[in-house]
Amino acid sequence: MATLYEPWNLLTQLQRELERKQEIHNGIPEGTSATAEWVPAVDIKEEAERYVLLADLPGVSPSSIDVSMENGILTLSGKRETEAKTQREGYKRIERLYGSFHRRFSLPDTVDSEGIEARCSNGVLEITIPKKSVLQPKKIVVVGEG
């Protein structure tokens, strides 16, 4: 079956890749780009009552991960340790990246920073960020004569 050439698909793919690279660039804190040796891929999903951030961190020990929140900025950093040189003998190709990583995310004022939780399982860090309760407008009854 012949495949149709669709230039818009190529443009869409290019746009997504450029956006991803821009997000990665923006996610690295100022002054640390030289020390960030790799950048984990991150998905952020908004749900009705919370945001969920998923970061791919295969091979990173949970004890090597730091998550902090300050002034509306969620910071994710850590380190993937390099294998000992003796364990790397015989390799013909090494593509996995090692070393430090840093990501920063500006969060809206509607998040409850006191309720943020993080857990790591099977190489995926899941950070849940609850939203503050939204106060519903109160109907005030007007009492009068007549």
PDB file of C-alpha atoms in Angstrom:
ATOM      1  CA  MET A   1       0.000   0.000   0.000  1.00  0.00           C
ATOM      2  CA  ALA A   2       1.423   3.393  -0.956  1.00  0.00           C
ATOM      3  CA  THR A   3       1.971   5.948   1.763  1.00  0.00           C
ATOM      4  CA  LEU A   4       0.738   9.454   1.082  1.00  0.00           C
ATOM      5  CA  TYR A   5       3.292  12.191   1.467  1.00  0.00           C
ATOM      6  CA  GLU A   6       1.863  14.636   3.944  1.00  0.00           C
ATOM      7  CA  PRO A   7       4.136  17.634   4.502  1.00  0.00           C
ATOM      8  CA  TRP A   8       1.935  18.885   7.350  1.00  0.00           C
ATOM      9  CA  ASN A   9       2.785  15.760   9.368  1.00  0.00           C
ATOM     10  CA  LEU A  10       6.483  16.519   8.959  1.00  0.00           C
ATOM     11  CA  LEU A  11       5.934  20.124  10.008  1.00  0.00           C
ATOM     12  CA  THR A  12       3.916  19.016  13.026  1.00  0.00           C
ATOM     13  CA  GLN A  13       6.671  16.590  14.050  1.00  0.00           C
ATOM     14  CA  LEU A  14       9.290  19.313  13.622  1.00  0.00           C
ATOM     15  CA  GLN A  15       7.214  21.748  15.670  1.00  0.00           C
ATOM     16  CA  ARG A  16       6.801  19.207  18.490  1.00  0.00           C
ATOM     17  CA  GLU A  17      10.538  18.513  18.536  1.00  0.00           C
ATOM     18  CA  LEU A  18      11.367  22.233  18.622  1.00  0.00           C
ATOM     19  CA  GLU A  19       8.843  22.794  21.428  1.00  0.00           C
ATOM     20  CA  ARG A  20      10.322  19.880  23.389  1.00  0.00           C
ATOM     21  CA  LYS A  21      13.844  21.255  22.990  1.00  0.00           C
ATOM     22  CA  GLN A  22      12.646  24.717  24.047  1.00  0.00           C
ATOM     23  CA  GLU A  23      10.943  23.247  27.126  1.00  0.00           C
ATOM     24  CA  ILE A  24      14.120  21.380  27.998  1.00  0.00           C
ATOM     25  CA  HIS A  25      16.134  24.568  27.571  1.00  0.00           C
ATOM     26  CA  ASN A  26      13.681  26.565  29.693  1.00  0.00           C
ATOM     27  CA  GLY A  27      13.539  23.843  32.335  1.00  0.00           C
ATOM     28  CA  ILE A  28      17.242  24.095  33.141  1.00  0.00           C
ATOM     29  CA  PRO A  29      17.883  26.700  35.834  1.00  0.00           C
ATOM     30  CA  GLU A  30      19.913  29.741  34.888  1.00  0.00           C
ATOM     31  CA  GLY A  31      23.616  29.189  35.470  1.00  0.00           C
ATOM     32  CA  THR A  32      23.389  25.398  35.635  1.00  0.00           C
ATOM     33  CA  SER A  33      23.260  24.449  31.990  1.00  0.00           C
ATOM     34  CA  ALA A  34      26.956  23.567  32.071  1.00  0.00           C
ATOM     35  CA  THR A  35      26.432  21.174  34.991  1.00  0.00           C
ATOM     36  CA  ALA A  36      23.258  19.539  33.689  1.00  0.00           C
ATOM     37  CA  GLU A  37      24.690  16.544  31.870  1.00  0.00           C
ATOM     38  CA  TRP A  38      21.344  15.135  30.788  1.00  0.00           C
ATOM     39  CA  VAL A  39      17.697  16.121  30.953  1.00  0.00           C
ATOM     40  CA  PRO A  40      14.980  13.611  31.857  1.00  0.00           C
ATOM     41  CA  ALA A  41      11.808  13.562  29.767  1.00  0.00           C
ATOM     42  CA  VAL A  42       8.781  14.840  31.683  1.00  0.00           C
ATOM     43  CA  ASP A  43       5.016  14.675  31.125  1.00  0.00           C
ATOM     44  CA  ILE A  44       2.654  16.976  33.028  1.00  0.00           C
ATOM     45  CA  LYS A  45      -1.046  16.184  33.180  1.00  0.00           C
ATOM     46  CA  GLU A  46      -3.744  18.440  34.620  1.00  0.00           C
ATOM     47  CA  GLU A  47      -6.650  16.766  36.352  1.00  0.00           C
ATOM     48  CA  ALA A  48      -9.654  18.321  38.077  1.00  0.00           C
ATOM     49  CA  GLU A  49      -8.077  18.422  41.534  1.00  0.00           C
ATOM     50  CA  ARG A  50      -4.350  18.089  40.856  1.00  0.00           C
ATOM     51  CA  TYR A  51      -1.433  18.113  38.460  1.00  0.00           C
ATOM     52  CA  VAL A  52       0.613  14.954  37.912  1.00  0.00           C
ATOM     53  CA  LEU A  53       4.233  15.207  36.783  1.00  0.00           C
ATOM     54  CA  LEU A  54       5.893  12.035  35.470  1.00  0.00           C
ATOM     55  CA  ALA A  55       9.662  12.033  34.920  1.00  0.00           C
ATOM     56  CA  ASP A  56      11.594   9.202  33.288  1.00  0.00           C
ATOM     57  CA  LEU A  57      14.533   8.439  35.595  1.00  0.00           C
ATOM     58  CA  PRO A  58      15.664   4.886  34.781  1.00  0.00           C
ATOM     59  CA  GLY A  59      18.754   3.874  36.684  1.00  0.00           C
ATOM     60  CA  VAL A  60      18.453   6.749  39.157  1.00  0.00           C
ATOM     61  CA  SER A  61      18.257   5.757  42.808  1.00  0.00           C
ATOM     62  CA  PRO A  62      15.351   7.436  44.639  1.00  0.00           C
ATOM     63  CA  SER A  63      17.878   8.564  47.274  1.00  0.00           C
ATOM     64  CA  SER A  64      19.682  10.515  44.504  1.00  0.00           C
ATOM     65  CA  ILE A  65      16.572  12.543  43.601  1.00  0.00           C
ATOM     66  CA  ASP A  66      15.789  15.941  45.130  1.00  0.00           C
ATOM     67  CA  VAL A  67      12.392  17.595  44.741  1.00  0.00           C
ATOM     68  CA  SER A  68      11.758  21.033  46.223  1.00  0.00           C
ATOM     69  CA  MET A  69       9.212  23.828  45.954  1.00  0.00           C
ATOM     70  CA  GLU A  70      10.085  27.478  46.524  1.00  0.00           C
ATOM     71  CA  ASN A  71       8.339  30.667  45.399  1.00  0.00           C
ATOM     72  CA  GLY A  72       6.093  28.831  42.951  1.00  0.00           C
ATOM     73  CA  ILE A  73       8.990  26.949  41.329  1.00  0.00           C
ATOM     74  CA  LEU A  74       9.145  23.150  41.522  1.00  0.00           C
ATOM     75  CA  THR A  75      12.745  21.965  41.181  1.00  0.00           C
ATOM     76  CA  LEU A  76      13.685  18.416  40.265  1.00  0.00           C
ATOM     77  CA  SER A  77      17.354  17.470  40.407  1.00  0.00           C
ATOM     78  CA  GLY A  78      19.549  14.481  40.989  1.00  0.00           C
ATOM     79  CA  LYS A  79      22.268  12.299  39.615  1.00  0.00           C
ATOM     80  CA  ARG A  80      22.568   9.052  37.698  1.00  0.00           C
ATOM     81  CA  GLU A  81      25.794   7.427  38.817  1.00  0.00           C
ATOM     82  CA  THR A  82      28.291   6.236  36.218  1.00  0.00           C
ATOM     83  CA  GLU A  83      29.241   2.581  36.213  1.00  0.00           C
ATOM     84  CA  ALA A  84      32.725   1.834  37.469  1.00  0.00           C
ATOM     85  CA  LYS A  85      35.316   1.878  34.701  1.00  0.00           C
ATOM     86  CA  THR A  86      36.007  -1.845  35.187  1.00  0.00           C
ATOM     87  CA  GLN A  87      32.325  -2.619  34.511  1.00  0.00           C
ATOM     88  CA  ARG A  88      32.449  -0.660  31.227  1.00  0.00           C
ATOM     89  CA  GLU A  89      35.239  -2.680  29.643  1.00  0.00           C
ATOM     90  CA  GLY A  90      34.260  -4.379  26.416  1.00  0.00           C
ATOM     91  CA  TYR A  91      31.506  -1.916  25.501  1.00  0.00           C
ATOM     92  CA  LYS A  92      31.480  -0.976  21.818  1.00  0.00           C
ATOM     93  CA  ARG A  93      28.880   1.749  22.218  1.00  0.00           C
ATOM     94  CA  ILE A  94      27.707   3.784  25.208  1.00  0.00           C
ATOM     95  CA  GLU A  95      24.637   5.946  24.599  1.00  0.00           C
ATOM     96  CA  ARG A  96      23.079   6.192  28.032  1.00  0.00           C
ATOM     97  CA  LEU A  97      23.778   9.490  29.736  1.00  0.00           C
ATOM     98  CA  TYR A  98      25.076   9.808  33.274  1.00  0.00           C
ATOM     99  CA  GLY A  99      25.652  12.622  35.719  1.00  0.00           C
ATOM    100  CA  SER A 100      23.561  15.451  37.114  1.00  0.00           C
ATOM    101  CA  PHE A 101      20.207  16.704  35.907  1.00  0.00           C
ATOM    102  CA  HIS A 102      18.122  19.765  36.804  1.00  0.00           C
ATOM    103  CA  ARG A 103      14.580  20.715  35.803  1.00  0.00           C
ATOM    104  CA  ARG A 104      12.500  23.647  37.023  1.00  0.00           C
ATOM    105  CA  PHE A 105       8.782  24.158  36.561  1.00  0.00           C
ATOM    106  CA  SER A 106       6.822  27.312  37.264  1.00  0.00           C
ATOM    107  CA  LEU A 107       3.539  26.351  38.909  1.00  0.00           C
ATOM    108  CA  PRO A 108       0.330  28.402  39.035  1.00  0.00           C
ATOM    109  CA  ASP A 109      -0.803  30.111  42.240  1.00  0.00           C
ATOM    110  CA  THR A 110      -3.672  27.633  42.441  1.00  0.00           C
ATOM    111  CA  VAL A 111      -1.476  24.749  43.679  1.00  0.00           C
ATOM    112  CA  ASP A 112      -1.290  23.604  47.294  1.00  0.00           C
ATOM    113  CA  SER A 113       2.470  23.395  47.825  1.00  0.00           C
ATOM    114  CA  GLU A 114       2.022  21.806  51.264  1.00  0.00           C
ATOM    115  CA  GLY A 115       0.334  18.752  49.753  1.00  0.00           C
ATOM    116  CA  ILE A 116       2.931  17.860  47.106  1.00  0.00           C
ATOM    117  CA  GLU A 117       3.959  14.196  47.164  1.00  0.00           C
ATOM    118  CA  ALA A 118       6.615  12.304  45.198  1.00  0.00           C
ATOM    119  CA  ARG A 119       7.300   8.619  44.699  1.00  0.00           C
ATOM    120  CA  CYS A 120       9.564   6.668  42.383  1.00  0.00           C
ATOM    121  CA  SER A 121       8.687   3.267  40.953  1.00  0.00           C
ATOM    122  CA  ASN A 122      10.181   1.322  38.030  1.00  0.00           C
ATOM    123  CA  GLY A 123      12.321   4.272  36.966  1.00  0.00           C
ATOM    124  CA  VAL A 124       9.441   6.752  36.828  1.00  0.00           C
ATOM    125  CA  LEU A 125       9.164   9.600  39.325  1.00  0.00           C
ATOM    126  CA  GLU A 126       5.550  10.625  39.944  1.00  0.00           C
ATOM    127  CA  ILE A 127       4.937  13.977  41.615  1.00  0.00           C
ATOM    128  CA  THR A 128       1.351  14.814  42.545  1.00  0.00           C
ATOM    129  CA  ILE A 129       0.614  18.486  43.033  1.00  0.00           C
ATOM    130  CA  PRO A 130      -2.843  19.158  44.488  1.00  0.00           C
ATOM    131  CA  LYS A 131      -4.812  22.252  43.587  1.00  0.00           C
ATOM    132  CA  LYS A 132      -6.148  24.556  46.284  1.00  0.00           C
ATOM    133  CA  SER A 133      -9.843  24.294  47.007  1.00  0.00           C
ATOM    134  CA  VAL A 134     -11.764  26.889  45.067  1.00  0.00           C
ATOM    135  CA  LEU A 135     -14.240  28.775  47.189  1.00  0.00           C
ATOM    136  CA  GLN A 136     -17.656  28.847  45.598  1.00  0.00           C
ATOM    137  CA  PRO A 137     -19.488  32.164  45.534  1.00  0.00           C
ATOM    138  CA  LYS A 138     -22.015  32.518  48.306  1.00  0.00           C
ATOM    139  CA  LYS A 139     -25.516  33.678  47.479  1.00  0.00           C
ATOM    140  CA  ILE A 140     -26.613  36.420  49.824  1.00  0.00           C
ATOM    141  CA  VAL A 141     -30.322  36.902  50.307  1.00  0.00           C
ATOM    142  CA  VAL A 142     -31.470  40.493  50.230  1.00  0.00           C
ATOM    143  CA  VAL A 143     -34.044  41.200  52.892  1.00  0.00           C
ATOM    144  CA  GLY A 144     -36.202  44.256  52.601  1.00  0.00           C
ATOM    145  CA  GLU A 145     -39.591  45.751  53.128  1.00  0.00           C
ATOM    146  CA  GLY A 146     -42.213  45.505  50.574  1.00  0.00           C
TER     147      GLY A 146
END
